């Protein structure tokens, strides 16, 4: 089965840039989606289709995807960005939806 | 704007089954593909299964881990989707979410979640 690997945690100071990565075999050939989840809340999509932002998501959030790594970049990080972030793909070979293990973004 | 409203918390004994509902408003279920994702306490998101528009798959698709133990159904007359999980163990204690599968296979929006506690 397809596996997505995320670092457990990323820490950045306010105003700095956070980069959260999601590794997977040839992930560049898949469409990657990113979710933000704050404590006690349901996940919310922040980037879909590798780099598209839903309405209401700030331009500070951007996505990229190439080769074996996809990334979510958050520029000018704010305290309110502190949350767990998950990547997700649909694996067409197995017809399974797959989540990464999640990355906790801490704003110092 | 589509919204999903889930049923309330459940407490079940080991070996029992649970059925969680997810009511759609703002659209009709026939236009949507509902999937289910769970999250154990302090853990990550885990996809369980849902409706697959590909007719070759018989309308539903399940995570290999849950195959045979989970069933997703829907009642189009009430625009309500259901997820039933059988043979519960303490490891099934989790918040269960329903979510709409978008055309490129991402989930939006999500229901508010339903806590299922399995305890003797």
mmCIF file with all atom_site columns, C-alpha atoms in Angstrom, chain B residues 15-116:
data_model
loop_
_atom_site.group_PDB
_atom_site.id
_atom_site.type_symbol
_atom_site.label_atom_id
_atom_site.label_alt_id
_atom_site.label_comp_id
_atom_site.label_asym_id
_atom_site.label_entity_id
_atom_site.label_seq_id
_atom_site.pdbx_PDB_ins_code
_atom_site.Cartn_x
_atom_site.Cartn_y
_atom_site.Cartn_z
_atom_site.occupancy
_atom_site.B_iso_or_equiv
_atom_site.pdbx_formal_charge
_atom_site.auth_seq_id
_atom_site.auth_comp_id
_atom_site.auth_asym_id
_atom_site.auth_atom_id
_atom_site.pdbx_PDB_model_num
ATOM 1   C CA . UNK B 1 15  ? -17.677 -6.888 20.306  1.00 0.00 ? 15  UNK B CA 1
ATOM 2   C CA . UNK B 1 16  ? -20.607 -4.592 19.604  1.00 0.00 ? 16  UNK B CA 1
ATOM 3   C CA . UNK B 1 17  ? -21.344 -2.570 16.465  1.00 0.00 ? 17  UNK B CA 1
ATOM 4   C CA . UNK B 1 18  ? -21.816 1.163  15.983  1.00 0.00 ? 18  UNK B CA 1
ATOM 5   C CA . UNK B 1 19  ? -23.625 3.072  13.253  1.00 0.00 ? 19  UNK B CA 1
ATOM 6   C CA . UNK B 1 20  ? -22.805 6.749  12.758  1.00 0.00 ? 20  UNK B CA 1
ATOM 7   C CA . UNK B 1 21  ? -24.951 9.007  10.605  1.00 0.00 ? 21  UNK B CA 1
ATOM 8   C CA . UNK B 1 22  ? -24.074 12.044 8.504   1.00 0.00 ? 22  UNK B CA 1
ATOM 9   C CA . UNK B 1 23  ? -26.895 14.270 7.245   1.00 0.00 ? 23  UNK B CA 1
ATOM 10  C CA . UNK B 1 24  ? -26.306 16.463 4.197   1.00 0.00 ? 24  UNK B CA 1
ATOM 11  C CA . UNK B 1 25  ? -27.791 19.918 3.841   1.00 0.00 ? 25  UNK B CA 1
ATOM 12  C CA . UNK B 1 26  ? -27.358 22.395 1.012   1.00 0.00 ? 26  UNK B CA 1
ATOM 13  C CA . UNK B 1 27  ? -27.249 19.659 -1.633  1.00 0.00 ? 27  UNK B CA 1
ATOM 14  C CA . UNK B 1 28  ? -28.597 16.186 -2.258  1.00 0.00 ? 28  UNK B CA 1
ATOM 15  C CA . UNK B 1 29  ? -26.760 12.982 -1.474  1.00 0.00 ? 29  UNK B CA 1
ATOM 16  C CA . UNK B 1 30  ? -27.165 11.746 -5.038  1.00 0.00 ? 30  UNK B CA 1
ATOM 17  C CA . UNK B 1 31  ? -24.823 14.530 -6.165  1.00 0.00 ? 31  UNK B CA 1
ATOM 18  C CA . UNK B 1 32  ? -22.156 13.736 -3.598  1.00 0.00 ? 32  UNK B CA 1
ATOM 19  C CA . UNK B 1 33  ? -19.668 11.059 -2.618  1.00 0.00 ? 33  UNK B CA 1
ATOM 20  C CA . UNK B 1 34  ? -19.379 10.701 1.160   1.00 0.00 ? 34  UNK B CA 1
ATOM 21  C CA . UNK B 1 35  ? -16.297 9.184  2.762   1.00 0.00 ? 35  UNK B CA 1
ATOM 22  C CA . UNK B 1 36  ? -15.396 8.355  6.346   1.00 0.00 ? 36  UNK B CA 1
ATOM 23  C CA . UNK B 1 37  ? -12.173 9.152  8.214   1.00 0.00 ? 37  UNK B CA 1
ATOM 24  C CA . UNK B 1 38  ? -11.346 8.414  11.808  1.00 0.00 ? 38  UNK B CA 1
ATOM 25  C CA . UNK B 1 39  ? -8.877  9.776  14.349  1.00 0.00 ? 39  UNK B CA 1
ATOM 26  C CA . UNK B 1 40  ? -7.892  7.915  17.490  1.00 0.00 ? 40  UNK B CA 1
ATOM 27  C CA . UNK B 1 41  ? -6.997  10.044 20.541  1.00 0.00 ? 41  UNK B CA 1
ATOM 28  C CA . UNK B 1 42  ? -3.693  11.826 19.924  1.00 0.00 ? 42  UNK B CA 1
ATOM 29  C CA . UNK B 1 43  ? -3.237  10.102 16.574  1.00 0.00 ? 43  UNK B CA 1
ATOM 30  C CA . UNK B 1 44  ? -3.456  11.031 12.903  1.00 0.00 ? 44  UNK B CA 1
ATOM 31  C CA . UNK B 1 45  ? -6.196  10.795 10.312  1.00 0.00 ? 45  UNK B CA 1
ATOM 32  C CA . UNK B 1 46  ? -7.104  7.379  8.954   1.00 0.00 ? 46  UNK B CA 1
ATOM 33  C CA . UNK B 1 47  ? -9.267  6.888  5.856   1.00 0.00 ? 47  UNK B CA 1
ATOM 34  C CA . UNK B 1 48  ? -11.869 4.138  6.232   1.00 0.00 ? 48  UNK B CA 1
ATOM 35  C CA . UNK B 1 49  ? -13.918 4.074  3.072   1.00 0.00 ? 49  UNK B CA 1
ATOM 36  C CA . UNK B 1 50  ? -16.676 5.684  1.098   1.00 0.00 ? 50  UNK B CA 1
ATOM 37  C CA . UNK B 1 51  ? -18.618 5.813  -2.095  1.00 0.00 ? 51  UNK B CA 1
ATOM 38  C CA . UNK B 1 52  ? -16.739 5.399  -5.324  1.00 0.00 ? 52  UNK B CA 1
ATOM 39  C CA . UNK B 1 53  ? -18.335 6.808  -8.476  1.00 0.00 ? 53  UNK B CA 1
ATOM 40  C CA . UNK B 1 54  ? -16.460 4.225  -10.578 1.00 0.00 ? 54  UNK B CA 1
ATOM 41  C CA . UNK B 1 55  ? -19.145 1.621  -11.371 1.00 0.00 ? 55  UNK B CA 1
ATOM 42  C CA . UNK B 1 56  ? -16.496 -1.082 -11.668 1.00 0.00 ? 56  UNK B CA 1
ATOM 43  C CA . UNK B 1 57  ? -16.032 -0.862 -7.883  1.00 0.00 ? 57  UNK B CA 1
ATOM 44  C CA . UNK B 1 58  ? -19.666 -1.514 -7.092  1.00 0.00 ? 58  UNK B CA 1
ATOM 45  C CA . UNK B 1 59  ? -20.261 1.897  -5.616  1.00 0.00 ? 59  UNK B CA 1
ATOM 46  C CA . UNK B 1 60  ? -18.183 1.568  -2.439  1.00 0.00 ? 60  UNK B CA 1
ATOM 47  C CA . UNK B 1 61  ? -14.503 1.365  -1.621  1.00 0.00 ? 61  UNK B CA 1
ATOM 48  C CA . UNK B 1 62  ? -12.895 0.471  1.697   1.00 0.00 ? 62  UNK B CA 1
ATOM 49  C CA . UNK B 1 63  ? -9.482  0.721  3.297   1.00 0.00 ? 63  UNK B CA 1
ATOM 50  C CA . UNK B 1 64  ? -7.829  -2.661 3.270   1.00 0.00 ? 64  UNK B CA 1
ATOM 51  C CA . UNK B 1 65  ? -7.440  -2.479 7.054   1.00 0.00 ? 65  UNK B CA 1
ATOM 52  C CA . UNK B 1 66  ? -11.210 -2.303 7.601   1.00 0.00 ? 66  UNK B CA 1
ATOM 53  C CA . UNK B 1 67  ? -12.438 -4.455 4.753   1.00 0.00 ? 67  UNK B CA 1
ATOM 54  C CA . UNK B 1 68  ? -15.126 -6.804 6.022   1.00 0.00 ? 68  UNK B CA 1
ATOM 55  C CA . UNK B 1 69  ? -15.705 -4.890 9.238   1.00 0.00 ? 69  UNK B CA 1
ATOM 56  C CA . UNK B 1 70  ? -17.067 -1.596 7.924   1.00 0.00 ? 70  UNK B CA 1
ATOM 57  C CA . UNK B 1 71  ? -20.050 -0.823 5.716   1.00 0.00 ? 71  UNK B CA 1
ATOM 58  C CA . UNK B 1 72  ? -21.042 2.561  4.323   1.00 0.00 ? 72  UNK B CA 1
ATOM 59  C CA . UNK B 1 73  ? -24.589 3.101  3.170   1.00 0.00 ? 73  UNK B CA 1
ATOM 60  C CA . UNK B 1 74  ? -26.839 5.986  2.274   1.00 0.00 ? 74  UNK B CA 1
ATOM 61  C CA . UNK B 1 75  ? -30.511 6.890  2.396   1.00 0.00 ? 75  UNK B CA 1
ATOM 62  C CA . UNK B 1 76  ? -31.176 9.275  -0.453  1.00 0.00 ? 76  UNK B CA 1
ATOM 63  C CA . UNK B 1 77  ? -34.731 9.915  0.769   1.00 0.00 ? 77  UNK B CA 1
ATOM 64  C CA . UNK B 1 78  ? -33.313 11.685 3.837   1.00 0.00 ? 78  UNK B CA 1
ATOM 65  C CA . UNK B 1 79  ? -29.918 12.716 2.390   1.00 0.00 ? 79  UNK B CA 1
ATOM 66  C CA . UNK B 1 80  ? -28.211 10.799 5.158   1.00 0.00 ? 80  UNK B CA 1
ATOM 67  C CA . UNK B 1 81  ? -25.080 8.653  4.910   1.00 0.00 ? 81  UNK B CA 1
ATOM 68  C CA . UNK B 1 82  ? -24.164 5.966  7.418   1.00 0.00 ? 82  UNK B CA 1
ATOM 69  C CA . UNK B 1 83  ? -21.027 4.164  8.528   1.00 0.00 ? 83  UNK B CA 1
ATOM 70  C CA . UNK B 1 84  ? -21.330 0.925  10.474  1.00 0.00 ? 84  UNK B CA 1
ATOM 71  C CA . UNK B 1 85  ? -18.306 -0.619 12.177  1.00 0.00 ? 85  UNK B CA 1
ATOM 72  C CA . UNK B 1 86  ? -18.605 -4.112 13.640  1.00 0.00 ? 86  UNK B CA 1
ATOM 73  C CA . UNK B 1 87  ? -16.680 -6.217 16.153  1.00 0.00 ? 87  UNK B CA 1
ATOM 74  C CA . UNK B 1 88  ? -15.494 -3.188 18.072  1.00 0.00 ? 88  UNK B CA 1
ATOM 75  C CA . UNK B 1 89  ? -12.382 -3.228 20.243  1.00 0.00 ? 89  UNK B CA 1
ATOM 76  C CA . UNK B 1 90  ? -10.826 -0.552 22.434  1.00 0.00 ? 90  UNK B CA 1
ATOM 77  C CA . UNK B 1 91  ? -8.611  0.371  19.483  1.00 0.00 ? 91  UNK B CA 1
ATOM 78  C CA . UNK B 1 92  ? -11.699 1.601  17.650  1.00 0.00 ? 92  UNK B CA 1
ATOM 79  C CA . UNK B 1 93  ? -12.129 4.389  20.194  1.00 0.00 ? 93  UNK B CA 1
ATOM 80  C CA . UNK B 1 94  ? -11.852 7.467  17.996  1.00 0.00 ? 94  UNK B CA 1
ATOM 81  C CA . UNK B 1 95  ? -13.567 10.479 16.499  1.00 0.00 ? 95  UNK B CA 1
ATOM 82  C CA . UNK B 1 96  ? -15.248 9.463  13.259  1.00 0.00 ? 96  UNK B CA 1
ATOM 83  C CA . UNK B 1 97  ? -15.680 12.078 10.533  1.00 0.00 ? 97  UNK B CA 1
ATOM 84  C CA . UNK B 1 98  ? -17.701 12.086 7.358   1.00 0.00 ? 98  UNK B CA 1
ATOM 85  C CA . UNK B 1 99  ? -16.471 14.237 4.501   1.00 0.00 ? 99  UNK B CA 1
ATOM 86  C CA . UNK B 1 100 ? -17.344 14.947 0.889   1.00 0.00 ? 100 UNK B CA 1
ATOM 87  C CA . UNK B 1 101 ? -14.957 13.544 -1.699  1.00 0.00 ? 101 UNK B CA 1
ATOM 88  C CA . UNK B 1 102 ? -14.316 16.236 -4.276  1.00 0.00 ? 102 UNK B CA 1
ATOM 89  C CA . UNK B 1 103 ? -13.688 15.446 -7.977  1.00 0.00 ? 103 UNK B CA 1
ATOM 90  C CA . UNK B 1 104 ? -9.907  15.345 -7.577  1.00 0.00 ? 104 UNK B CA 1
ATOM 91  C CA . UNK B 1 105 ? -10.203 13.152 -4.492  1.00 0.00 ? 105 UNK B CA 1
ATOM 92  C CA . UNK B 1 106 ? -9.809  15.644 -1.669  1.00 0.00 ? 106 UNK B CA 1
ATOM 93  C CA . UNK B 1 107 ? -12.205 16.086 1.221   1.00 0.00 ? 107 UNK B CA 1
ATOM 94  C CA . UNK B 1 108 ? -14.282 19.209 1.736   1.00 0.00 ? 108 UNK B CA 1
ATOM 95  C CA . UNK B 1 109 ? -16.231 19.919 3.813   1.00 0.00 ? 109 UNK B CA 1
ATOM 96  C CA . UNK B 1 110 ? -16.068 17.667 6.853   1.00 0.00 ? 110 UNK B CA 1
ATOM 97  C CA . UNK B 1 111 ? -18.667 16.863 9.459   1.00 0.00 ? 111 UNK B CA 1
ATOM 98  C CA . UNK B 1 112 ? -18.104 17.936 13.031  1.00 0.00 ? 112 UNK B CA 1
ATOM 99  C CA . UNK B 1 113 ? -17.047 14.442 14.104  1.00 0.00 ? 113 UNK B CA 1
ATOM 100 C CA . UNK B 1 114 ? -18.608 11.755 16.292  1.00 0.00 ? 114 UNK B CA 1
ATOM 101 C CA . UNK B 1 115 ? -16.762 10.346 19.291  1.00 0.00 ? 115 UNK B CA 1
ATOM 102 C CA . UNK B 1 116 ? -17.120 6.592  19.630  1.00 0.00 ? 116 UNK B CA 1
#
